[in-house]
CSV table of C-alpha atoms and ligand atoms in Angstrom, one decimal:
chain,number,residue,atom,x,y,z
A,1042,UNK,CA,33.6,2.6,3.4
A,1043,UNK,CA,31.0,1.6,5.5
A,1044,UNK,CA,30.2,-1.9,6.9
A,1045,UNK,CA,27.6,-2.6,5.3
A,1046,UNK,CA,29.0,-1.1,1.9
A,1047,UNK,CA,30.7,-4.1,2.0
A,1048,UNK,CA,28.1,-7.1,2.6
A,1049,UNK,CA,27.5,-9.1,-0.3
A,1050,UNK,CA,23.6,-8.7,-1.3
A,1051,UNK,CA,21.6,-10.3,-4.6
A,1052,UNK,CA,19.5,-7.8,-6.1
A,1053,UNK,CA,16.6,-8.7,-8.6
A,1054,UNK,CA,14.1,-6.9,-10.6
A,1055,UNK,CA,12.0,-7.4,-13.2
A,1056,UNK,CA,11.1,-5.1,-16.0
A,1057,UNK,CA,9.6,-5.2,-19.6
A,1058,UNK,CA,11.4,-4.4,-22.6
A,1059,UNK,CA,10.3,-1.3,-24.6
A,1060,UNK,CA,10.9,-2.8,-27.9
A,1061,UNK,CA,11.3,-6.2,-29.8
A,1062,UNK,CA,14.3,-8.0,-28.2
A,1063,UNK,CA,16.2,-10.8,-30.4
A,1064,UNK,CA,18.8,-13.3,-29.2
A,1065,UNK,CA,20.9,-11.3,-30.4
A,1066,UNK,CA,20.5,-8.2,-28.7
A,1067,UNK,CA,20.0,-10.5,-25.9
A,1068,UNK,CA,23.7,-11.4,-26.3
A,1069,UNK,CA,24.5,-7.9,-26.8
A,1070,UNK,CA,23.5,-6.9,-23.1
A,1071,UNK,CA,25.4,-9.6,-22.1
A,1072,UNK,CA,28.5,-8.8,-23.7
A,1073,UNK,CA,28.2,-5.3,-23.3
A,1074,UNK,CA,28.0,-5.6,-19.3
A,1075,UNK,CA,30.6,-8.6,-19.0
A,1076,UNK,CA,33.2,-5.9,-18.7
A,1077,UNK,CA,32.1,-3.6,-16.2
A,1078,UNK,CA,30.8,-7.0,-14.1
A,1079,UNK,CA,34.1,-8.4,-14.3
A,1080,UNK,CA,35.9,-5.1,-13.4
A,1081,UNK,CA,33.5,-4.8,-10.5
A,1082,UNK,CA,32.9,-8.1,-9.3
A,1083,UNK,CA,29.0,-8.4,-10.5
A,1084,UNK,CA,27.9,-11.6,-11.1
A,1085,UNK,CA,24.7,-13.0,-12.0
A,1086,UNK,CA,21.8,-13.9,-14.3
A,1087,UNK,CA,18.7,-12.5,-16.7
A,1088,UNK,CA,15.8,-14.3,-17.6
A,1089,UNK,CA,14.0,-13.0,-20.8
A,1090,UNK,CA,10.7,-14.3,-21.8
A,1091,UNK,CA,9.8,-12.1,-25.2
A,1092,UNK,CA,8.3,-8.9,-23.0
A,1093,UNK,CA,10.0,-9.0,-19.6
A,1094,UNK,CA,13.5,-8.8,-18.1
A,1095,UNK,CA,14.0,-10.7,-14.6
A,1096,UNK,CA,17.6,-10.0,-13.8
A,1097,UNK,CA,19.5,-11.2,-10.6
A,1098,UNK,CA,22.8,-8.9,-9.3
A,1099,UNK,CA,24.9,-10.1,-6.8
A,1100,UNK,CA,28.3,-8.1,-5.5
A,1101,UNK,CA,28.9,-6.0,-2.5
A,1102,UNK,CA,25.8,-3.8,-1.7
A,1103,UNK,CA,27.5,-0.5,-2.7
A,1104,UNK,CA,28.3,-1.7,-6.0
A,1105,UNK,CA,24.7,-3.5,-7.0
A,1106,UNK,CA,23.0,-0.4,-5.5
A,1107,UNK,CA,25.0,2.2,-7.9
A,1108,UNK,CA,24.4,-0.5,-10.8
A,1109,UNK,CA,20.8,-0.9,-10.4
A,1110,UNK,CA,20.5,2.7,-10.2
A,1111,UNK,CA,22.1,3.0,-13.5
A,1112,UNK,CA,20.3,0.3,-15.5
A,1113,UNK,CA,17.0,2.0,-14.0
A,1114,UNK,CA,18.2,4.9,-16.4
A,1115,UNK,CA,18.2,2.4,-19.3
A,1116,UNK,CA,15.8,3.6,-21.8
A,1117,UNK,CA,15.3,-0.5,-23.4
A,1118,UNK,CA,13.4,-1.4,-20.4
A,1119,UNK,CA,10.2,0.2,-18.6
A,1120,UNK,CA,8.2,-1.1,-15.5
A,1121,UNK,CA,10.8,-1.7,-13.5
A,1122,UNK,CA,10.3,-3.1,-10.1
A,1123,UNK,CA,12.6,-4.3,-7.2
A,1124,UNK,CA,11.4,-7.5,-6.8
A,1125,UNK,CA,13.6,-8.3,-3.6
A,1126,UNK,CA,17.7,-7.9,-2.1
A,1127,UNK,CA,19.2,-9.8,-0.1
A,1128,UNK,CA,22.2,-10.5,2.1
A,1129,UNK,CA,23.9,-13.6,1.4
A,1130,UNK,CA,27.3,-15.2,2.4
A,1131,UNK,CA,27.6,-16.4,-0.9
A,1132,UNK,CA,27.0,-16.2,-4.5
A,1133,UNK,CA,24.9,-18.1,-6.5
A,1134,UNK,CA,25.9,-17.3,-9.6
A,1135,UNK,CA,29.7,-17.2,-8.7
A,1136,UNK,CA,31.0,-18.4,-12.0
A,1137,UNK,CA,28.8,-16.2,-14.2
A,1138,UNK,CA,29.6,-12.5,-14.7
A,1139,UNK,CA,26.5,-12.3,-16.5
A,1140,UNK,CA,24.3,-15.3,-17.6
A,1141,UNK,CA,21.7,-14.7,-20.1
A,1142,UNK,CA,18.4,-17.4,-20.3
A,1143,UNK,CA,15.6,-16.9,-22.7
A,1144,UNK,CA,12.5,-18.6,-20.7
A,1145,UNK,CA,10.1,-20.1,-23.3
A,1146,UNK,CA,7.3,-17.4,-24.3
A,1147,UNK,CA,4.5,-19.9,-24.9
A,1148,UNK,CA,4.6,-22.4,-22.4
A,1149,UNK,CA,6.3,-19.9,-19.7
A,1150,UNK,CA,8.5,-23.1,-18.8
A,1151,UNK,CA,11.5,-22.6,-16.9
A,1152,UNK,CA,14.4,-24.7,-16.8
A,1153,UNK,CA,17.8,-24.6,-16.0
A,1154,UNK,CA,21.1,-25.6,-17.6
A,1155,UNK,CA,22.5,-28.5,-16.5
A,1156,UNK,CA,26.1,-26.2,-16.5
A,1157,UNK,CA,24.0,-23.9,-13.7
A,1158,UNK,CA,24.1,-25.1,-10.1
A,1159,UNK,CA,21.9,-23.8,-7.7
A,1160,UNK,CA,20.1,-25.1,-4.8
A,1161,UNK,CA,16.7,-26.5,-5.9
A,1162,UNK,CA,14.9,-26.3,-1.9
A,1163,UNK,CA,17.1,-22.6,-2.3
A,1164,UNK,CA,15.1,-19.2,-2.7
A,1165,UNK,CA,16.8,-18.0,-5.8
A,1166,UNK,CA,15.7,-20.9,-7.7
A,1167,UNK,CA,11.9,-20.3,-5.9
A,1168,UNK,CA,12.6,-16.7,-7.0
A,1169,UNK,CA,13.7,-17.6,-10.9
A,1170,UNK,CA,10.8,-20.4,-10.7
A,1171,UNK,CA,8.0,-17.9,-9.5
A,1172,UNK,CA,9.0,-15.2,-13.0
A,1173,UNK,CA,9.2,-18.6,-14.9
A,1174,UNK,CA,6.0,-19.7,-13.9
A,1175,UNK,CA,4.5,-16.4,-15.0
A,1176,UNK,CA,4.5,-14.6,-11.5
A,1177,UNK,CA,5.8,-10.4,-12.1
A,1178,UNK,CA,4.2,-10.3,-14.8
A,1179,UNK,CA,1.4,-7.7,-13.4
A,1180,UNK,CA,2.1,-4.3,-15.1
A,1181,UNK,CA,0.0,-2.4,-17.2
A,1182,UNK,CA,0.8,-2.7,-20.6
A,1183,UNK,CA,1.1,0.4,-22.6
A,1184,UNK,CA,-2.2,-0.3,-24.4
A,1185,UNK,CA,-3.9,-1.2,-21.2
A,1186,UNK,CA,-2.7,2.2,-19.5
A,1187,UNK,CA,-3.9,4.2,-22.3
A,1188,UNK,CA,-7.7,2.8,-22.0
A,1189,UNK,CA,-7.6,3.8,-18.1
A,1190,UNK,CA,-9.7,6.7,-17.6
A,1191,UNK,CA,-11.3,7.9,-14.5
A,1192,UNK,CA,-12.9,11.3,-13.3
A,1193,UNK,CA,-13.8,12.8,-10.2
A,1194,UNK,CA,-14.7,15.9,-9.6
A,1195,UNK,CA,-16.4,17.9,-6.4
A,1196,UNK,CA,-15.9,21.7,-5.3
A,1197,UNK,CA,-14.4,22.4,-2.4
A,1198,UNK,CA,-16.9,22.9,1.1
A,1199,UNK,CA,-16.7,24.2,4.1
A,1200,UNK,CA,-18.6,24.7,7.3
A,1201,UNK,CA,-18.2,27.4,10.1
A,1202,UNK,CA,-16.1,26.1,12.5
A,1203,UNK,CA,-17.8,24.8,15.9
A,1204,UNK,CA,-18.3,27.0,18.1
A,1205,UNK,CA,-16.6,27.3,21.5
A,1206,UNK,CA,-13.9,24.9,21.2
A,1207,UNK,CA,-10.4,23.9,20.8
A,1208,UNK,CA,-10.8,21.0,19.5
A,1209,UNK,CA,-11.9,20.9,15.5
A,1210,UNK,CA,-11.6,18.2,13.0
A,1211,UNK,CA,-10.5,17.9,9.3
A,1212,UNK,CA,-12.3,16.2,6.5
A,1213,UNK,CA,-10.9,13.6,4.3
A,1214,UNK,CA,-12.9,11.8,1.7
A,1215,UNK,CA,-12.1,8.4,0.6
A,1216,UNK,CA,-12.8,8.0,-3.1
A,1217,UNK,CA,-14.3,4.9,-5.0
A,1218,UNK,CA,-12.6,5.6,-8.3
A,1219,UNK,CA,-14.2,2.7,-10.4
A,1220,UNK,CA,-17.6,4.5,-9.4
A,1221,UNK,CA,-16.4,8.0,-9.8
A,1222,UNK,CA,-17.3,9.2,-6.2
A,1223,UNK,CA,-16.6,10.0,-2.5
A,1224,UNK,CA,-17.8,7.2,-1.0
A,1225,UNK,CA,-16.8,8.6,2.9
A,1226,UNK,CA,-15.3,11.0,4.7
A,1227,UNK,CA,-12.9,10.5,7.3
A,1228,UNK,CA,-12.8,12.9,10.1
A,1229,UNK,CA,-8.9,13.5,11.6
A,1230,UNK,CA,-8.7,15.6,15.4
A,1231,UNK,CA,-6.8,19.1,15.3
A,1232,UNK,CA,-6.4,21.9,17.5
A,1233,UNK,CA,-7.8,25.5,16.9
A,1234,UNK,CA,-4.1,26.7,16.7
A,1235,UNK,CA,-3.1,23.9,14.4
A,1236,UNK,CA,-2.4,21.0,16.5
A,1237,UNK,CA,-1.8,17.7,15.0
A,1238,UNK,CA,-4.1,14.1,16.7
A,1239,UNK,CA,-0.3,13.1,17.8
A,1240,UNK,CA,0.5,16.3,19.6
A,1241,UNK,CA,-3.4,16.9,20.6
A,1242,UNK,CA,-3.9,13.0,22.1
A,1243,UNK,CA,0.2,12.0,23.5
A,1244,UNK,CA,-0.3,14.6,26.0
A,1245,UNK,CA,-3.2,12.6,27.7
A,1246,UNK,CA,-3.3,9.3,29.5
A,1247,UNK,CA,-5.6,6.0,29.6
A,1248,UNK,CA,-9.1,6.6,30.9
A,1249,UNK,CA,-8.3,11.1,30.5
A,1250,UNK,CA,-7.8,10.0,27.1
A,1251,UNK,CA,-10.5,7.6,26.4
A,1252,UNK,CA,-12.8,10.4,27.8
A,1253,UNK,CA,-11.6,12.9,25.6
A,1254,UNK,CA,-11.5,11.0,22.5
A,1255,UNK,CA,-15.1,9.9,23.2
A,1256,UNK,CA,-15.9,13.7,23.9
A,1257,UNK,CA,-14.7,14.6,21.0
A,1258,UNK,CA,-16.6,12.8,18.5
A,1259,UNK,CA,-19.8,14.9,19.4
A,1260,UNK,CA,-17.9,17.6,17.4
A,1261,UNK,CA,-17.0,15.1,14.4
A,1262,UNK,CA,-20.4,13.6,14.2
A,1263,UNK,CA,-22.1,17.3,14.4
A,1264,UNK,CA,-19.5,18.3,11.9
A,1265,UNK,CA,-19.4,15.3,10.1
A,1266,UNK,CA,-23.0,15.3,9.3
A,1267,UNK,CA,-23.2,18.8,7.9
A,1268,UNK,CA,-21.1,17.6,5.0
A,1269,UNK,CA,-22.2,14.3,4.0
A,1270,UNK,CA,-24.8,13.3,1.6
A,1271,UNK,CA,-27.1,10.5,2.4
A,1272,UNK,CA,-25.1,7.8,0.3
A,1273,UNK,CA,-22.0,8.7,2.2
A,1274,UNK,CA,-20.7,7.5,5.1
A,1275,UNK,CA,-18.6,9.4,8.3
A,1276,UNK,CA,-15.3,7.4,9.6
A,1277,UNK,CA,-14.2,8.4,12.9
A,1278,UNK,CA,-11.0,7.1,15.0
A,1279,UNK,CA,-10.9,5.8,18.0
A,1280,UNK,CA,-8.8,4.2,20.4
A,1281,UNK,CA,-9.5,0.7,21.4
A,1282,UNK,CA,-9.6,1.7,25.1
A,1283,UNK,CA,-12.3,4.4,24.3
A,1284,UNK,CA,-14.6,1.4,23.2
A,1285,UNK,CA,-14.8,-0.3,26.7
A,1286,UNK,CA,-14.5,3.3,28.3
A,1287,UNK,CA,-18.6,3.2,28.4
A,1288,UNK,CA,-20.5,0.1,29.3
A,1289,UNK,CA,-21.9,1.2,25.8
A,1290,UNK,CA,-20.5,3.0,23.7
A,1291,UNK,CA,-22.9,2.3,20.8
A,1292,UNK,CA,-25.9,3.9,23.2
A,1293,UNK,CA,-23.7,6.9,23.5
A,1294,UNK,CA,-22.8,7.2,19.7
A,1295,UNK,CA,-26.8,6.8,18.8
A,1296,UNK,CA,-27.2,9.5,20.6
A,1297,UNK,CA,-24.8,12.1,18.8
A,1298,UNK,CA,-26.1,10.5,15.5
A,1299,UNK,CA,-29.8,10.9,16.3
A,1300,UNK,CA,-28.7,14.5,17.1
A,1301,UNK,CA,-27.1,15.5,13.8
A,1302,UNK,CA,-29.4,13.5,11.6
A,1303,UNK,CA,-27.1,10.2,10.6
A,1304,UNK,CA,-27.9,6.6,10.7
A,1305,UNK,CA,-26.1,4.0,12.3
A,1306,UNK,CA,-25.4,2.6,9.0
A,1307,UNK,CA,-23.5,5.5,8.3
A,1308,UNK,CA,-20.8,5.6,10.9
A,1309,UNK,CA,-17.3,4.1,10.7
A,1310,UNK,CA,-15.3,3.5,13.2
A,1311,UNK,CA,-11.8,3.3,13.0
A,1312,UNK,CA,-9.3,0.8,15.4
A,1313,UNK,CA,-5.7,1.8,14.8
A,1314,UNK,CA,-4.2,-2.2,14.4
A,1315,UNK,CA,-1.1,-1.3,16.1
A,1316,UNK,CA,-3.2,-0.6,19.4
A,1317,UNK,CA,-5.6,-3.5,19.3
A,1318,UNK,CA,-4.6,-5.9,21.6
A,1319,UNK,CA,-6.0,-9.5,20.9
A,1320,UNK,CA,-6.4,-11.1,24.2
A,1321,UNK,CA,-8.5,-8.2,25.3
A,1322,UNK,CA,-12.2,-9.9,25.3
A,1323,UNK,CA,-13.9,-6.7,27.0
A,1324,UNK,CA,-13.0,-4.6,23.3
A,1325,UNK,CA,-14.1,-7.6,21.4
A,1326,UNK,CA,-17.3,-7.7,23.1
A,1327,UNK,CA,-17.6,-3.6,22.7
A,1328,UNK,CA,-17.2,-4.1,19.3
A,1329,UNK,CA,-20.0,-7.0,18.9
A,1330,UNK,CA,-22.5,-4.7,21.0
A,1331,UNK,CA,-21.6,-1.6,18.8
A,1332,UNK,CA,-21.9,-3.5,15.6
A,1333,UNK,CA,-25.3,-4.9,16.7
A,1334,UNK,CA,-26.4,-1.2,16.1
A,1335,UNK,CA,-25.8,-1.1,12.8
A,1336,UNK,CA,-22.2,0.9,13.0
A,1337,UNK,CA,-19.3,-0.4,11.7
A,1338,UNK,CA,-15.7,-1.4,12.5
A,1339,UNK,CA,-13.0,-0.8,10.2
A,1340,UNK,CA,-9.0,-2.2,11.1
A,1341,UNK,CA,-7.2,1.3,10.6
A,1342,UNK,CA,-3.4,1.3,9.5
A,1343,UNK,CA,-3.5,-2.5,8.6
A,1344,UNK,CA,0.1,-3.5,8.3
A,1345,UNK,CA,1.5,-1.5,10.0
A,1346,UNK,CA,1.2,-3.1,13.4
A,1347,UNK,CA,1.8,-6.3,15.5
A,1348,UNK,CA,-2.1,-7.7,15.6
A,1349,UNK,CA,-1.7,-8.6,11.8
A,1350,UNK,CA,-2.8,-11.3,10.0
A,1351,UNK,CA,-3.7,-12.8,13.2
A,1352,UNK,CA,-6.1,-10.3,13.9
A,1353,UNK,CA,-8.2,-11.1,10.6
A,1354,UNK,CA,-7.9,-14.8,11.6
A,1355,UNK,CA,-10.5,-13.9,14.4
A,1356,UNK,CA,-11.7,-11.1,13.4
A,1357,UNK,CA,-13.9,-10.0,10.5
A,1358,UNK,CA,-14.1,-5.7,10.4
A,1359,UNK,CA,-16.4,-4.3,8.0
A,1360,UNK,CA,-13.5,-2.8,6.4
A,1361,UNK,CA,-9.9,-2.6,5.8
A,1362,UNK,CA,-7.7,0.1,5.8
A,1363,UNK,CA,-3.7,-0.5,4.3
A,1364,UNK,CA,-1.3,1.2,5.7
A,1365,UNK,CA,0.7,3.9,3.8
A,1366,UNK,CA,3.7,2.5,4.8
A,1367,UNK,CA,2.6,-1.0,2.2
A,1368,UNK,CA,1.9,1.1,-0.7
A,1369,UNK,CA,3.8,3.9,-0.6
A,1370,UNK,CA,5.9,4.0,-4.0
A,1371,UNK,CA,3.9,0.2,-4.6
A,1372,UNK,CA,4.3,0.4,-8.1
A,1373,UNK,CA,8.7,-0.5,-8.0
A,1374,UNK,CA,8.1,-2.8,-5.0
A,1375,UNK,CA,8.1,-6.0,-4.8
A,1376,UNK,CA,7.3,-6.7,-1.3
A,1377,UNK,CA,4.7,-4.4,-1.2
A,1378,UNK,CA,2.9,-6.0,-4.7
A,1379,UNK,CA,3.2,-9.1,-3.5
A,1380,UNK,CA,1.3,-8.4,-0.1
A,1381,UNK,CA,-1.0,-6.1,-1.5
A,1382,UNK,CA,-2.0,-8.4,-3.8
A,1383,UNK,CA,-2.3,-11.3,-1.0
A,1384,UNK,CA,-4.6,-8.5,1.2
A,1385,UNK,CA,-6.7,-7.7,-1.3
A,1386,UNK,CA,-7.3,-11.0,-2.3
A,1387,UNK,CA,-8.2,-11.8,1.7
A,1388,UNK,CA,-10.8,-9.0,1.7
A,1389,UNK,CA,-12.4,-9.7,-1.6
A,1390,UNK,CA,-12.6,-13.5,-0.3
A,1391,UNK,CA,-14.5,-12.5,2.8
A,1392,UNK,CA,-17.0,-9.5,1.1
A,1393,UNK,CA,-14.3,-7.3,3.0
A,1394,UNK,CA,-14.0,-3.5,1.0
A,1395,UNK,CA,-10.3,-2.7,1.2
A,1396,UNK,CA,-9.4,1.2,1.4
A,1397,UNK,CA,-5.6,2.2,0.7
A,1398,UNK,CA,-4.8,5.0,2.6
A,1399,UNK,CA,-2.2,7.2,1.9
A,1400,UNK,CA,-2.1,7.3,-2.3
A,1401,UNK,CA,0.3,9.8,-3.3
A,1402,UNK,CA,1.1,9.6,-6.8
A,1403,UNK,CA,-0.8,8.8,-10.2
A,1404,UNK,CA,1.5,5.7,-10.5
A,1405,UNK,CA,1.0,4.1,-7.2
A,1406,UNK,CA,-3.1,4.9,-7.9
A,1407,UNK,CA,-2.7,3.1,-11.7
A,1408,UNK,CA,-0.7,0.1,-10.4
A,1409,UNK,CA,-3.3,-0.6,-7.9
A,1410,UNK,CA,-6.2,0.3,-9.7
A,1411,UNK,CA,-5.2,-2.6,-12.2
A,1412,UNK,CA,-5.0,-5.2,-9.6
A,1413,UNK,CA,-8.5,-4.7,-8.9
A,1414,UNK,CA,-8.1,-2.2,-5.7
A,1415,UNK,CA,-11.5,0.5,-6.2
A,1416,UNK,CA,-11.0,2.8,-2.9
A,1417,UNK,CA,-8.4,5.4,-2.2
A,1418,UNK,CA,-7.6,7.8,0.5
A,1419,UNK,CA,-4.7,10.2,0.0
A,1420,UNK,CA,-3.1,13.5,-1.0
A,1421,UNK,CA,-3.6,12.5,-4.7
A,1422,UNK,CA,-7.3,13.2,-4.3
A,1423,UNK,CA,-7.7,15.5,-1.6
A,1424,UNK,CA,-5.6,16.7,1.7
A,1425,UNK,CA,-7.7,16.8,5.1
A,1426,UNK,CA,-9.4,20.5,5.1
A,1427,UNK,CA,-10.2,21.8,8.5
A,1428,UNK,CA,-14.0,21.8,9.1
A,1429,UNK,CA,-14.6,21.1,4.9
A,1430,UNK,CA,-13.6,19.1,2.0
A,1431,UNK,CA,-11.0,20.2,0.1
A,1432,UNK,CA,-12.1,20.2,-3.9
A,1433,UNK,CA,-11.5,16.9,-5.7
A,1434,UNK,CA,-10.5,17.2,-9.5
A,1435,UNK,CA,-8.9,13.7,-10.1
A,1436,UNK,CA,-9.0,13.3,-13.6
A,1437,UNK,CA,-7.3,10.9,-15.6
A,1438,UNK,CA,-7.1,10.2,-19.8
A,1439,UNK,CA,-5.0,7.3,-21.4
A,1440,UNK,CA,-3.5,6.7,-18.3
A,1441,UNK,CA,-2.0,10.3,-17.7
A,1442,UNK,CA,-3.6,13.3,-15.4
A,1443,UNK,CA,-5.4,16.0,-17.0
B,589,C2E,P1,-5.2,7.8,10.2
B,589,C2E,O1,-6.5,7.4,10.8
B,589,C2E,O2,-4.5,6.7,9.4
B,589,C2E,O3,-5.5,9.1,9.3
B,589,C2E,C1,-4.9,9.3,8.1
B,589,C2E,C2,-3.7,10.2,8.3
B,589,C2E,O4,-2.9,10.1,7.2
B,589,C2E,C3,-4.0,11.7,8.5
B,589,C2E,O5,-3.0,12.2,9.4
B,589,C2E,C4,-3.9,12.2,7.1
B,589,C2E,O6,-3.6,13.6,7.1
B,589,C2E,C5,-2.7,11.4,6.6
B,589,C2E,N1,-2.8,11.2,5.2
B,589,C2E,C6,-3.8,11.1,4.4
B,589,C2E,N2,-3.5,10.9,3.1
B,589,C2E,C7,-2.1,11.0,3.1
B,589,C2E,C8,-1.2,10.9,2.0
B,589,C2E,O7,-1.4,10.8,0.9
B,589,C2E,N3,0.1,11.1,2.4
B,589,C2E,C9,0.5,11.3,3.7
B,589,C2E,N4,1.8,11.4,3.9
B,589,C2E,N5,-0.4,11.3,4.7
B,589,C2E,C10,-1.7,11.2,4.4
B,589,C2E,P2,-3.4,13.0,10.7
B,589,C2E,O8,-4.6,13.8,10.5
B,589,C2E,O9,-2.1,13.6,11.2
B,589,C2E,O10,-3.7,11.8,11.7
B,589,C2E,C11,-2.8,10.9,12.2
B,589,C2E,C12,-3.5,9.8,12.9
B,589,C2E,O11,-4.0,10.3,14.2
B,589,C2E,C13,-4.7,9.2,12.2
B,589,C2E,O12,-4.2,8.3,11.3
B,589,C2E,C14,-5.4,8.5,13.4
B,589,C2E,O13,-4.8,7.3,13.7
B,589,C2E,C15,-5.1,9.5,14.6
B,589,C2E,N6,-6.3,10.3,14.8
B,589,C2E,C16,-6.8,11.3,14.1
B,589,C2E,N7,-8.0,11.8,14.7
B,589,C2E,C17,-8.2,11.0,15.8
B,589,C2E,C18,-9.2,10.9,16.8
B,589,C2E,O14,-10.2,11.7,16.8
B,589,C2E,N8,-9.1,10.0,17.7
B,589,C2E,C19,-8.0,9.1,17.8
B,589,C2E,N9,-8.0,8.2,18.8
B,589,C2E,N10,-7.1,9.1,16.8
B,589,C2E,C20,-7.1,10.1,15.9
B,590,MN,MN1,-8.2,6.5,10.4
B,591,MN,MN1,-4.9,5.0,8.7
């Protein structure tokens, strides 16, 4: 067995019951797992408040993971979410193999038995407090998931591919789905012979790469502006360094726009996170002279770098993107809920459109679709096409795909 088979970790989810539970039936679970808890040396608790389940494993990591698996397959319950684990030295629960609470419907009141000890200043009780208090309680509701209906559809397009270079770019639109349309297209580097940006840009360094990335655009903008329609806008990437590569870069993207017929308002530019480094006054001050054009700045990848939330302290983009790696499988996370949620509610405080990159599944698209979230980018909707857009037929009915 490994080692960290062996570490003791608390598990808690929260679901919602598919049917009408009593206190009885309550008991039932409770008596019914008491065996198997004993016999494996699970302990812990479950709150029920009338329509959701917030249960709390604790045991050796192996033994909660195979558990949780299993009640995961429990047809009473739906929604279910891992709200957190974690690694503790010891148990809170220690005496109960399985404690069953019923958390007052109405008032959402939680309170604990005197017979219960747990450390008030503790997080388990911050964690049991937060479901009490009516926190994990943000899943769509059968009848809510059945009014959800959206449709977008577009045909595929392409465009001859330019001419007399290696270097191309695919399309990939970002979709507002509470309007029903492609609201941008971003455009991603490739290679004639297939080349990915990673393998394409690695292989170049600082100012070679800067000058190449800058270069390149011409062929994105050109591109770019042969398949977008005047409501739309282009997003391009860029490298932070490529920004101060120019004493102005915004003179040098005017010009490619002028060429191909775009507006300043149209153009996106987008700053990987990870790369922008905030003591670096010279990009900042790019970024002001760009903007002063009329282009705009969007933080790429938000999340997934080291700039963070500091970064948005100082910093106001004209749009954030979330990182795939924060909503990737969103809808049985807790973590990721929790700071979605706390993003979004950031960018709709400052007038600041949120994208999330990366949607993959109808599932993750419903759950964030219900917490307000209106623009998508991911293989859901469309993959990148090489020089085109590849055909868009989201459509969804009573909360299911056509
Ligand atoms: P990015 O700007 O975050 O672009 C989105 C990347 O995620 C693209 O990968 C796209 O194919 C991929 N993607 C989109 N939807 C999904 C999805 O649902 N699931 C998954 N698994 N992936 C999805 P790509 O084209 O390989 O680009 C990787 C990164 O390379 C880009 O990430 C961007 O940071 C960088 N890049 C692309 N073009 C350029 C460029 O012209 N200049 C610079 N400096 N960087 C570029
Ligand atoms: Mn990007
Ligand atoms: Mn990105």
């Amino acid at each position: 067995m490994s080692g960290a088979a062996l570490v003791l970790k608390q598990l808690v989810y929260r679901s919602k019951a598919t049917a009408k539970f009593s206190e009885d039936d309550l008991l039932k679970i409770t008596s019914d797992s008491i065996p198997f808890n004993r016999e494996n040396n699970i302990t812990g608790i479950l709150l029920f408040d009338g329509e959701y389940f917030f249960q709390v494993l604790e045991g050796k990591s192996d033994v909660v993971h195979a558990l949780y698996e299993h009640i995961k397959g429990d047809s009473r319950h739906t929604n279910i979410v891992k709200v957190t684990e974690l690694v503790v030295h010891k148990r809170d629960f220690g005496e109960w193999l399985l404690r069953a609470l019923t958390v007052n419907e109405g008032s959402r009141c939680y309170w604990l038995p005197p017979d219960l000890t747990l450390n008030r200043e503790g997080r388990m009780f911050a964690l049991l407090n937060s479901f009490a208090s009516g926190r994990w309680r943000n899943c769509l509701s059968d009848s809510e998931r059945k009014s959800i209906s959206a449709k977008i559809t577009t045909a595929a397009t392409s465009i001859a591919q330019f001419e007399n270079s290696h270097i191309q770019f695919a399309f990939q639109p970002i979709i507002d789905t509470f309007k029903g349309k492609i609201t941008s297209l971003e455009a991603l580097i490739r290679s004639d012979d297939g080349e990915f940006p990673e393998a394409i840009l690695d292989c170049l360094d600082g100012e070679e790469k800067y000058k190449f990335d800058l270069e390149s655009k011409a062929i994105a903008i050109a591109q770019g502006a042969k398949l977008l329609n005047p409501s739309q806008s282009l997003s391009i990437n860029l490298c932070p360094g490529a920004m101060t590569y120019l004493p102005d870069v915004g003179e040098y993207l005017c010009k490619l726009l002028g060429e191909s017929g775009l507006k300043p308002e149209q153009l996106v530019l987008e700053v990987t996170e990870t790369e922008i480094i905030k003591e670096n006054d010279a990009f900042f001050e790019a970024v002001e002279r760009v903007r002063s054009r009329g282009i705009k700045i969007a933080i790429d990848d938000f999340g997934a770098g080291y700039a963070g939330l500091s970064l948005l302290a100082d910093f106001s983009p004209d749009k954030i993107k979330l990182d795939r790696k924060i909503t990737t499988g969103i809808h049985e996370n807790g973590h990721r809920q929790a700071i979605t949620e706390a993003v979004l509610e950031f960018a709709n405080a400052m007038g600041i459109p949120l994208v999330v990159e990366g949607v993959e599944t109808i599932e993750e698209w419903l759950w964030l679709q219900h917490i307000g979230v209106q623009r998508f980018q991911g293989f859901l909707f469309a993959k990148p096409c090489l020089n085109g857009i590849a055909e868009v037929k989201f459509k969804v009915d009573g909360g299911e795909t056509l």
